[in-house]
PDB file of C-alpha atoms and ligand atoms in Angstrom:
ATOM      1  CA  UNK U   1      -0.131  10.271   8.384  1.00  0.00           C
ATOM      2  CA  UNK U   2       0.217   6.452   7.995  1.00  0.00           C
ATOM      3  CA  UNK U   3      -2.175   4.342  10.393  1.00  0.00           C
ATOM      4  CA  UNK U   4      -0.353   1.463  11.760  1.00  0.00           C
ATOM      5  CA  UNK U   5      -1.602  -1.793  10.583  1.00  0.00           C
ATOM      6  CA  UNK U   6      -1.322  -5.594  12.149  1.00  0.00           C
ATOM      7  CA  UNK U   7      -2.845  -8.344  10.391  1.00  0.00           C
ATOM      8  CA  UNK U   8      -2.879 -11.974  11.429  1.00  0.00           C
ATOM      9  CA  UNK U   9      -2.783 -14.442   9.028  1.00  0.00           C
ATOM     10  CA  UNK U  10      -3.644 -17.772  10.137  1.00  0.00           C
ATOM     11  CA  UNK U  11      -2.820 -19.933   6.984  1.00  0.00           C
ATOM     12  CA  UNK U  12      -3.693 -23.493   7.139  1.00  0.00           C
ATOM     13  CA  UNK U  13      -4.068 -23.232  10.833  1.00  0.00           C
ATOM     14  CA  UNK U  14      -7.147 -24.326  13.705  1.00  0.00           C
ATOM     15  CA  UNK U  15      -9.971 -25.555  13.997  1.00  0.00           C
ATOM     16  CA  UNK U  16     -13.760 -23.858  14.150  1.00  0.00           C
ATOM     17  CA  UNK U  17     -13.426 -24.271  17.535  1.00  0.00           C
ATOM     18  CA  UNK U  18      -9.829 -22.832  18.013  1.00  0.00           C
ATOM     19  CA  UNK U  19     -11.229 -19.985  15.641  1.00  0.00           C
ATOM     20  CA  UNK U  20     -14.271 -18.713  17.413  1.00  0.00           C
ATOM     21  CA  UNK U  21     -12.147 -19.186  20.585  1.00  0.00           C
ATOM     22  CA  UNK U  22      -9.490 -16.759  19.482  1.00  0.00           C
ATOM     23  CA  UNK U  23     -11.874 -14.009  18.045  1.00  0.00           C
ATOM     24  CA  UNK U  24     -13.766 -14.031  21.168  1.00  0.00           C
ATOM     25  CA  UNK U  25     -10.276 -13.502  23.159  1.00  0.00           C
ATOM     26  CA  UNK U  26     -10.018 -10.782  20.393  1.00  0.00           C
ATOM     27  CA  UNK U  27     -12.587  -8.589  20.196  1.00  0.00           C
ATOM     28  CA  UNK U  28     -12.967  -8.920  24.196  1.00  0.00           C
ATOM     29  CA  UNK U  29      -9.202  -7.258  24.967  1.00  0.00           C
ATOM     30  CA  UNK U  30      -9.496  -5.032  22.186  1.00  0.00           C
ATOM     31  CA  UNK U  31     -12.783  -3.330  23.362  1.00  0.00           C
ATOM     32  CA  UNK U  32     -14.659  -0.643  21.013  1.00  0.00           C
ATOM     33  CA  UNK U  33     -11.907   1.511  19.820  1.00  0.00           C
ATOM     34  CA  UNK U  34      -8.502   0.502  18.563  1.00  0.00           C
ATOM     35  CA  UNK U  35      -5.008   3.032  18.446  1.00  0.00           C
ATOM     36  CA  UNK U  36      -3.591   0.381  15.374  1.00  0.00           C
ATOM     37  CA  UNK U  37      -6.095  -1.007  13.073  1.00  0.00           C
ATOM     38  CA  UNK U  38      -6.336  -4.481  13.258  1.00  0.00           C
ATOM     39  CA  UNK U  39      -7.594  -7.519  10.571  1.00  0.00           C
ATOM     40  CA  UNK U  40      -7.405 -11.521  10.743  1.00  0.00           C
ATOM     41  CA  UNK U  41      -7.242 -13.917   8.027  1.00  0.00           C
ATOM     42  CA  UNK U  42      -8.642 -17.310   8.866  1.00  0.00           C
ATOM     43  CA  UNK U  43      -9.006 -19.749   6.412  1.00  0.00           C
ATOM     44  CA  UNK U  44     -11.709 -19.011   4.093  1.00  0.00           C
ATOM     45  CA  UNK U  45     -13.869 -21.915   5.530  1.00  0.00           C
ATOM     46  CA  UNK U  46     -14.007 -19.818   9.030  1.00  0.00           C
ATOM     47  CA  UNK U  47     -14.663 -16.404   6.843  1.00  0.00           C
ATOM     48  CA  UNK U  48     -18.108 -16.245   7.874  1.00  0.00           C
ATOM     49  CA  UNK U  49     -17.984 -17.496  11.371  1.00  0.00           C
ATOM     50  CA  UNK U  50     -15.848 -14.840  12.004  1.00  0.00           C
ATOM     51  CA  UNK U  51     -17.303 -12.044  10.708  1.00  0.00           C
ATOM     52  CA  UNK U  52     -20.399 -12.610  12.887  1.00  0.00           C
ATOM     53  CA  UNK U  53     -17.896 -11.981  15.806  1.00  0.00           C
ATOM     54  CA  UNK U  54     -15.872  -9.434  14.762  1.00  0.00           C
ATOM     55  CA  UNK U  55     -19.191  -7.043  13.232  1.00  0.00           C
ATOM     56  CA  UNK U  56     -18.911  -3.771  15.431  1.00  0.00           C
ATOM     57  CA  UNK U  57     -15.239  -4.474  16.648  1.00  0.00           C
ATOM     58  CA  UNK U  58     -12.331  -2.358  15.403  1.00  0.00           C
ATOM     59  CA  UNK U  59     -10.955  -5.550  13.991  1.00  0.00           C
ATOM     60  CA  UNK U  60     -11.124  -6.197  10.404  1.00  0.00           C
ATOM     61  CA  UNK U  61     -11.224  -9.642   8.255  1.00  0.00           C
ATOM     62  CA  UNK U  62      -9.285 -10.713   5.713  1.00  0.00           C
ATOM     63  CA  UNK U  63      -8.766 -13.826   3.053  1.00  0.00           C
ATOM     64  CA  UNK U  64      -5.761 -15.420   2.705  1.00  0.00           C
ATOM     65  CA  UNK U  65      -6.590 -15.511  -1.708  1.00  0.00           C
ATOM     66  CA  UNK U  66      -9.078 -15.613  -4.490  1.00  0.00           C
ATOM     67  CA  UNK U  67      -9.140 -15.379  -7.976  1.00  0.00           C
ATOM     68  CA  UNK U  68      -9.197 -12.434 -10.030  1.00  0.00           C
ATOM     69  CA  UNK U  69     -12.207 -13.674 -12.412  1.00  0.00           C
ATOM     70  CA  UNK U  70     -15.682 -12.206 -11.434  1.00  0.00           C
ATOM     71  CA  UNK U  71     -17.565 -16.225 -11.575  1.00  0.00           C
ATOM     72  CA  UNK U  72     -17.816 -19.542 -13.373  1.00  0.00           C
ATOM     73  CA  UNK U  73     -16.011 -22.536 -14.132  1.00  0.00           C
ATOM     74  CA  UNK U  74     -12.952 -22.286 -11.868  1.00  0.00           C
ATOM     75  CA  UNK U  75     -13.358 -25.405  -9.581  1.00  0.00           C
ATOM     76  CA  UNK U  76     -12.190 -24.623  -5.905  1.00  0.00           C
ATOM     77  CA  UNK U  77     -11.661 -20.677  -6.518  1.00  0.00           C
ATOM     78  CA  UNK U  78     -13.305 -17.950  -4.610  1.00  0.00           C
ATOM     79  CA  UNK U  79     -14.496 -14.306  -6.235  1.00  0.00           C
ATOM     80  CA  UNK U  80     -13.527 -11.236  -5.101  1.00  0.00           C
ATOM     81  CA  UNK U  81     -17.423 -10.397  -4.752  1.00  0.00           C
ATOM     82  CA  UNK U  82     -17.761 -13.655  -2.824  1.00  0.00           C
ATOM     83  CA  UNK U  83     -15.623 -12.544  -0.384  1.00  0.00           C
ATOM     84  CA  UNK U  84     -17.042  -8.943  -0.075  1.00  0.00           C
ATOM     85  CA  UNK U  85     -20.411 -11.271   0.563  1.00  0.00           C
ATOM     86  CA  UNK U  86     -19.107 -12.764   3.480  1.00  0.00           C
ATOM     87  CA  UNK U  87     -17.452  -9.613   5.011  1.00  0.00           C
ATOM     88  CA  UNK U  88     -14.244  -9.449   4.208  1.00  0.00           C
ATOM     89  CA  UNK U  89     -12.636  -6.232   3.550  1.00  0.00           C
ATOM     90  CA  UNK U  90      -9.023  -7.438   3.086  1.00  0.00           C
ATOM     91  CA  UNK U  91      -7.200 -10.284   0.863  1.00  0.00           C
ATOM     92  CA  UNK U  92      -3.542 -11.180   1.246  1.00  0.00           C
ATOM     93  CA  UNK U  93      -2.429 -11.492  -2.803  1.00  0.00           C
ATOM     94  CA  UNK U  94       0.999 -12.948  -3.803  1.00  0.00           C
ATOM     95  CA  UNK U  95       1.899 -14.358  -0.299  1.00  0.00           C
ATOM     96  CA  UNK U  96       5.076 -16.252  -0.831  1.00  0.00           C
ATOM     97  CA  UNK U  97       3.878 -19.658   0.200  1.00  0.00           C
ATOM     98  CA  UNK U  98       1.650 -18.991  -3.301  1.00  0.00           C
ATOM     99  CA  UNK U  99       4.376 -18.101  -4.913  1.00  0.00           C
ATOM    100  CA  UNK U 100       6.367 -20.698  -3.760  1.00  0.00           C
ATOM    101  CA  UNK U 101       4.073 -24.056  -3.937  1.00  0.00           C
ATOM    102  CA  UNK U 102       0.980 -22.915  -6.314  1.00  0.00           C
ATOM    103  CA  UNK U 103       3.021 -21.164  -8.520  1.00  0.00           C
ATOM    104  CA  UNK U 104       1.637 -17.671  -8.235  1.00  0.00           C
ATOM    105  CA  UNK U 105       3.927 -15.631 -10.962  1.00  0.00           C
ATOM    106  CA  UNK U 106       3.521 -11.559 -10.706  1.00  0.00           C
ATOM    107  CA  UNK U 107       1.257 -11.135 -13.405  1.00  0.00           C
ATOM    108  CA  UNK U 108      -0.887 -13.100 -11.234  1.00  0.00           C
ATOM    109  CA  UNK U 109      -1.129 -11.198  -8.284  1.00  0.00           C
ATOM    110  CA  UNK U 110      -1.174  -7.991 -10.631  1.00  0.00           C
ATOM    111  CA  UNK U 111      -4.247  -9.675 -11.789  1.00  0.00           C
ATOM    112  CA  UNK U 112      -5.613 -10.690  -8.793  1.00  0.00           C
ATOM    113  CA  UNK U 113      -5.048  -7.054  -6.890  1.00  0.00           C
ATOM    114  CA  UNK U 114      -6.712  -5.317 -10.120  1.00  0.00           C
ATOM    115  CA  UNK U 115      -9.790  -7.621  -9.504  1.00  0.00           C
ATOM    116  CA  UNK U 116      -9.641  -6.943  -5.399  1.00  0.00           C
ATOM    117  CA  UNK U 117      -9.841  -3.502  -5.936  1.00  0.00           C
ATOM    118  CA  UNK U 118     -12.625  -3.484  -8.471  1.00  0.00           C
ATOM    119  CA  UNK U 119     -14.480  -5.797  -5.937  1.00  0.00           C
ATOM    120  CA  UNK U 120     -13.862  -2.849  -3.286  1.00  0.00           C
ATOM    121  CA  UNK U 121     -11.228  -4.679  -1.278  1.00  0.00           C
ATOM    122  CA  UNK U 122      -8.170  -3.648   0.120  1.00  0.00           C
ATOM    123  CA  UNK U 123      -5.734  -6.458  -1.600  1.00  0.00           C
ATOM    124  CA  UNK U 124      -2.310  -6.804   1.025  1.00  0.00           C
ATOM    125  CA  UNK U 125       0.030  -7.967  -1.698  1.00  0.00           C
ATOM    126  CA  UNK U 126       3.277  -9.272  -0.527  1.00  0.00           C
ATOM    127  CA  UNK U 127       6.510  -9.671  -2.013  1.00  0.00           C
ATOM    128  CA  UNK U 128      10.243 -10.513  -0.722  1.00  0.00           C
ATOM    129  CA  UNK U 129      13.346 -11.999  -1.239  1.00  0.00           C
ATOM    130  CA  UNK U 130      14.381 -15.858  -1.125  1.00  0.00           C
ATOM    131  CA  UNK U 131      17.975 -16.415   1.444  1.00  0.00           C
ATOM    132  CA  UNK U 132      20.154 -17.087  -1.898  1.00  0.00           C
ATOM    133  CA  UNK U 133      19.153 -13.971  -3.849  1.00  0.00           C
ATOM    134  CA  UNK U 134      19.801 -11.903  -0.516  1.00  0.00           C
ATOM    135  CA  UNK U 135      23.121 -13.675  -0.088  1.00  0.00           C
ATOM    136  CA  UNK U 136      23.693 -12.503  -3.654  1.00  0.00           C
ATOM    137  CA  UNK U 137      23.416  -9.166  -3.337  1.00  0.00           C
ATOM    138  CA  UNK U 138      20.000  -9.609  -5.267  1.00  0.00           C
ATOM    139  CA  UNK U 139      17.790  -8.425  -2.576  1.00  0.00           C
ATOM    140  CA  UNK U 140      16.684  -5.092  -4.130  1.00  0.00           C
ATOM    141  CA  UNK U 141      17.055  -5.876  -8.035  1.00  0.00           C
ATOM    142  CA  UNK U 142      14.708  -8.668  -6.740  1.00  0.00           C
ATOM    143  CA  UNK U 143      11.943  -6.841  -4.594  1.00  0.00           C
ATOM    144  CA  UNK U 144      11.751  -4.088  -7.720  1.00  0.00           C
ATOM    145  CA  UNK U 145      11.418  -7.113 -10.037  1.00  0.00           C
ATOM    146  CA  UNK U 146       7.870  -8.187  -7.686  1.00  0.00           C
ATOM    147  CA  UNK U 147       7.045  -4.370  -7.417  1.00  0.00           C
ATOM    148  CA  UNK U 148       7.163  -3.803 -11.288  1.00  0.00           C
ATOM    149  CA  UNK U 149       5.281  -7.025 -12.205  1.00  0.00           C
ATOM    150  CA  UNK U 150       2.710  -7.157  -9.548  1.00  0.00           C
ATOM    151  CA  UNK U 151       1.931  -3.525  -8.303  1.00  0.00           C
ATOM    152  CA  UNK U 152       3.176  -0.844 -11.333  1.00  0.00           C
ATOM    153  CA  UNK U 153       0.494  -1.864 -13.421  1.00  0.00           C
ATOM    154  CA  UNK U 154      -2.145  -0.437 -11.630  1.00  0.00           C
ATOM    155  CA  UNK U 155      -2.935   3.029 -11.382  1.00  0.00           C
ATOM    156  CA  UNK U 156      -2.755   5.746  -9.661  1.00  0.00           C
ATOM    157  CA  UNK U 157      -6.124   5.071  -8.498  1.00  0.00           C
ATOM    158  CA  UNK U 158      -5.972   1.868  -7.327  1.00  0.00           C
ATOM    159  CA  UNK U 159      -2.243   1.614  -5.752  1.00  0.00           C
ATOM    160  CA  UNK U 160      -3.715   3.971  -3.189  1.00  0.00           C
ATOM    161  CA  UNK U 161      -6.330   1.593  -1.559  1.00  0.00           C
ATOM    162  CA  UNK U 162      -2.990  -1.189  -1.907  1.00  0.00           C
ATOM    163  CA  UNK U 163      -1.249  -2.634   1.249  1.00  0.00           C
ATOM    164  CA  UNK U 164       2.079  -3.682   0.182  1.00  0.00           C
ATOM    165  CA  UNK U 165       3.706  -6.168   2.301  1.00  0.00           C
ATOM    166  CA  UNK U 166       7.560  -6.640   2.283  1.00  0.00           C
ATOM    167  CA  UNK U 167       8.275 -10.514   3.143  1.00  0.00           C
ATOM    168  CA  UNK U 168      11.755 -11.581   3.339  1.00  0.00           C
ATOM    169  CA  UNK U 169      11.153 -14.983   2.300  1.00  0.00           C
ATOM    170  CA  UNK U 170      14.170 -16.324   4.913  1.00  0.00           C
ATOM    171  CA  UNK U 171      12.164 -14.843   7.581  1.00  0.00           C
ATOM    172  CA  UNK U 172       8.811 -16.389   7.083  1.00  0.00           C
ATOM    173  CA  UNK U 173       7.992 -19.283   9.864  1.00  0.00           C
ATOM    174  CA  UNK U 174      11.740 -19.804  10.767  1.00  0.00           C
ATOM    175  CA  UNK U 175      12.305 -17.361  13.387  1.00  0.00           C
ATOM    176  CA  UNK U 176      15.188 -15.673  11.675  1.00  0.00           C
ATOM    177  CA  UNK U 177      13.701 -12.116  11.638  1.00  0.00           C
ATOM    178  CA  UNK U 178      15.304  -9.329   9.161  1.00  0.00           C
ATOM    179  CA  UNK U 179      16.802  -6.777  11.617  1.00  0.00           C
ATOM    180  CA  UNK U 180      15.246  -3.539  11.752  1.00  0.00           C
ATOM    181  CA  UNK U 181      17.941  -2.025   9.447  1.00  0.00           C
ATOM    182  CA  UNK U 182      17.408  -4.843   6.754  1.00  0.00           C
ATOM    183  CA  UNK U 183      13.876  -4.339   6.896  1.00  0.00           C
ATOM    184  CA  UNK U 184      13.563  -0.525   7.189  1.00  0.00           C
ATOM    185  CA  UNK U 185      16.502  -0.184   3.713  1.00  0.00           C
ATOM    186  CA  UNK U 186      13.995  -2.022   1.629  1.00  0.00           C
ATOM    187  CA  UNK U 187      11.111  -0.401   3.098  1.00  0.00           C
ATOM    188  CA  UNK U 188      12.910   2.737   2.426  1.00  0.00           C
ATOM    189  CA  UNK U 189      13.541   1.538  -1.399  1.00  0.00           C
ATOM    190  CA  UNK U 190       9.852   0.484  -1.585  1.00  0.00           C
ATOM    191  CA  UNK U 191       8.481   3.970  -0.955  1.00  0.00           C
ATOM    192  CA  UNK U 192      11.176   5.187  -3.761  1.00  0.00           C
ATOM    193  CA  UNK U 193       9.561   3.025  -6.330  1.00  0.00           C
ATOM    194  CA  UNK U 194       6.447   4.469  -5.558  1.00  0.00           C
ATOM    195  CA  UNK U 195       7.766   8.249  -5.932  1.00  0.00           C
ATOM    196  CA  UNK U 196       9.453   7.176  -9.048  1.00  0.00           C
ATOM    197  CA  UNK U 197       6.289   5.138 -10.763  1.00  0.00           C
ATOM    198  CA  UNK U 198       3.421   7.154  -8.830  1.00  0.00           C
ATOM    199  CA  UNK U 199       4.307  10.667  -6.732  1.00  0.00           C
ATOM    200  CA  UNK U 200       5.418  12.060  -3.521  1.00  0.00           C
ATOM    201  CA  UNK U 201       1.841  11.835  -2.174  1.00  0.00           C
ATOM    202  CA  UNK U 202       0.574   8.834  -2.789  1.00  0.00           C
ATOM    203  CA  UNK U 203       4.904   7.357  -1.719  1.00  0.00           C
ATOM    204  CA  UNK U 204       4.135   8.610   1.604  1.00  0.00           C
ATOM    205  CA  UNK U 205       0.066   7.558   1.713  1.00  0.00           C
ATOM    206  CA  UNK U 206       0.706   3.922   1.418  1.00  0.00           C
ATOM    207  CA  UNK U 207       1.157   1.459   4.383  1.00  0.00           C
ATOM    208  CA  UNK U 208       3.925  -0.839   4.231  1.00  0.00           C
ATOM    209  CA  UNK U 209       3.805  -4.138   6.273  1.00  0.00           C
ATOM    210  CA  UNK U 210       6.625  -5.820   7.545  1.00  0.00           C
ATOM    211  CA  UNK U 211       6.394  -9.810   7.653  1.00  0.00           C
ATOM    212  CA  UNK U 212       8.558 -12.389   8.823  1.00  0.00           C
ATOM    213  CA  UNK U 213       8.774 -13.384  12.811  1.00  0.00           C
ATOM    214  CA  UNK U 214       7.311 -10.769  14.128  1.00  0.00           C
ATOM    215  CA  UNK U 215       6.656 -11.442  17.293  1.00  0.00           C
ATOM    216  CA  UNK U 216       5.683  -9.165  20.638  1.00  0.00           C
ATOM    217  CA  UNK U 217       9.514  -8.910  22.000  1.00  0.00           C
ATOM    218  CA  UNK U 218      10.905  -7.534  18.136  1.00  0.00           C
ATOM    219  CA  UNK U 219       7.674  -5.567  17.105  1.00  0.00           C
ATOM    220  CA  UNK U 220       8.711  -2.538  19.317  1.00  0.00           C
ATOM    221  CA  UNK U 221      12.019  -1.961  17.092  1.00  0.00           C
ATOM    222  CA  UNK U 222      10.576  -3.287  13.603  1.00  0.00           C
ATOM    223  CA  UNK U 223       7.716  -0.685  13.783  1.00  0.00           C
ATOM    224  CA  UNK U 224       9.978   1.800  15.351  1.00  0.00           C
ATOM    225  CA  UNK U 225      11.690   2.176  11.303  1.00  0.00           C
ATOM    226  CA  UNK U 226      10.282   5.081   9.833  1.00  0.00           C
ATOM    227  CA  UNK U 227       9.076   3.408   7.083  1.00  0.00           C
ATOM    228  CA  UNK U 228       7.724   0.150   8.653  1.00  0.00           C
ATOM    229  CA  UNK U 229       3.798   0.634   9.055  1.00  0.00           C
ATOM    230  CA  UNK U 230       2.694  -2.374  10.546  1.00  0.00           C
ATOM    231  CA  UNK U 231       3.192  -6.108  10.333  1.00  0.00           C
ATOM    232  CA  UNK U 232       1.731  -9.132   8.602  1.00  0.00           C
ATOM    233  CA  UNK U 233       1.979 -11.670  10.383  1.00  0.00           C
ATOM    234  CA  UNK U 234       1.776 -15.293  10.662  1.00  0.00           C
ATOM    235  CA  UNK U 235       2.929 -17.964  13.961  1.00  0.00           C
ATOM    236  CA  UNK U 236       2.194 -15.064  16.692  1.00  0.00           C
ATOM    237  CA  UNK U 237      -1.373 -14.426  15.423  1.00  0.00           C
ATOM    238  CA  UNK U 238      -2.634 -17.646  16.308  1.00  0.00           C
ATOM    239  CA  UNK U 239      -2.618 -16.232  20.016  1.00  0.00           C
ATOM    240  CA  UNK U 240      -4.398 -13.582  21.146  1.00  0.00           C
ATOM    241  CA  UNK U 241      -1.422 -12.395  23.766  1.00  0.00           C
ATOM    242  CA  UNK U 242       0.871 -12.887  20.229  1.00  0.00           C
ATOM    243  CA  UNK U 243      -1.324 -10.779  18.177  1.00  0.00           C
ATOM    244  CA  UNK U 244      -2.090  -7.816  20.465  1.00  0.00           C
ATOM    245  CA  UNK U 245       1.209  -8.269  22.546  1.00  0.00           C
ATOM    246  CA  UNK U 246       2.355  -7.050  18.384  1.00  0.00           C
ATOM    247  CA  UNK U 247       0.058  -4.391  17.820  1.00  0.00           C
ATOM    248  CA  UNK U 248       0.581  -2.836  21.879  1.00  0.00           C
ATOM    249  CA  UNK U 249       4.165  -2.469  20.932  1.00  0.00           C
ATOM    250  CA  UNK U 250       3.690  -0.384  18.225  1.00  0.00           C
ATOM    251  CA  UNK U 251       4.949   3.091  19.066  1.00  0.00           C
TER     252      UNK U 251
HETATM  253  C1  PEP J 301       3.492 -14.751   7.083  1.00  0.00           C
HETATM  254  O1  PEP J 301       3.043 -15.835   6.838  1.00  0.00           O
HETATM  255  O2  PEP J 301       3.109 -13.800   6.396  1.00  0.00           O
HETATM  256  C2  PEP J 301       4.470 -14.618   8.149  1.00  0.00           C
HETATM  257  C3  PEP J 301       5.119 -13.493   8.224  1.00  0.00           C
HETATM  258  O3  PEP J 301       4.651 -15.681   8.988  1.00  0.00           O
HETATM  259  P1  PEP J 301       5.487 -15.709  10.363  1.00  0.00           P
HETATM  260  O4  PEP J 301       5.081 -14.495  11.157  1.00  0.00           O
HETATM  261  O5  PEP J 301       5.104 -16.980  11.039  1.00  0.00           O
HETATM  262  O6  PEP J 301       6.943 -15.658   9.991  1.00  0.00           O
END
């Protein structure tokens, strides 16, 4: 049985101050023991910081990147082991916003999760559809295209300690959410590909994220889907009453 799983990422978002203020609110109306599992992403700056106050909390911690090589001359790039060091046990890969403005290609984030998983983290790699390939019917010839390039590559092995987050990219930030139909028919097409490239098992083992506007009024439905195991999300995590008013509506 999949374990539902919300995880805030906070992008390029607050302060110190605004950081250590929200775990606190965190781990306080959480308490000891958790029904969804839970893990932020603050900017890698706060990494530490925060994993002083979430240590002994059901909540996990996350980065929002790294690179996939092990150390040396890569100004400005992080290590997998590096963030291991400072307690993370998740890394987004291949969020959009990568894609999009550092020009993150597939091969990349295939690269990247290989290295994430060697490091013993649990890499949330995310992939989705732009509005015009949607609009052009595209939307599943696309998503296959990510899944191929960024996830088949590993094995059997590895893919099971993956996250796979599906991130219409129309739906990230704007407020235009995919309805729980859209969402759950690539979901749906998503575990395929993993019964075609992997098995059965494993299809059914791994936790699918949904990301895009989530927020605590259209959680309820979204992680109602069958095949929607939890959300990534963005805007509503920078509140605590946002974040947990997500992962209290899950069913
Ligand atoms: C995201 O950045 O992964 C995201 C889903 O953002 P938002 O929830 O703000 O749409």
């Amino acid at each position: 049985m999949r374990r539902t799983f919300i995880a805030g990422n906070w992008k390029m978002n607050l302060d110190r101050q605004a950081a250590v203020a929200l775990v606190r609110e965190l781990v306080e109306q959480v308490g000891p023991q958790s029904r969804v599992d839970l893990a932020v992403c603050p900017p890698a700056v706060y990494l530490e910081a925060v994993a002083g106050l979430v240590a002994g909390s059901p909540i996990g911690l996350g980065a929002q990147n790294m690179y996939h090589e092990t150390s040396g001359a890569f100004t400005g790039e992080l290590s997998p082991a590096m963030l291991v060091d400072v307690g993370c046990r998740y890394v987004i890969l291949g969020h959009s916003e990568r894609r999009q403005y550092f020009g993150e290609s597939n091969e990349d984030v295939f690269r990247k999760a290989q290295a994430a998983l060697a490091a013993g983290l649990t890499p949330i790699v995310c992939l989705g559809e732009r509005l015009d390939e949607r609009e052009a019917g595209r939307t599943r010839e696309v998503v296959e295209g990510q899944f191929r390039g960024s996830l088949a590559g590993l094995s059997a092995d590895e893919i099971q300690n993956v996250v796979i987050a599906y991130e219409p990219v129309w739906a990230i930030g704007t407020g235009k959410v995919a309805t729980p139909e859209q969402a759950e028919e690539v979901h749906a097409a998503l575990r395929s590909m993993l019964e075609n490239r992997y098995n059965a098992g494993i299809a059914e083992r791994i936790v699918i994220q949904y990301g895009g506007s989530v927020k605590p009024d259209n959680a309820a439905q979204l992680l109602g889907q069958p095949n929607i195991d939890g959300a990534l999300v963005g805007g509503a995590s920078l509140t605590a009453s946002g974040f947990l008013g997500i992962a209290n509506a899950a069913p």
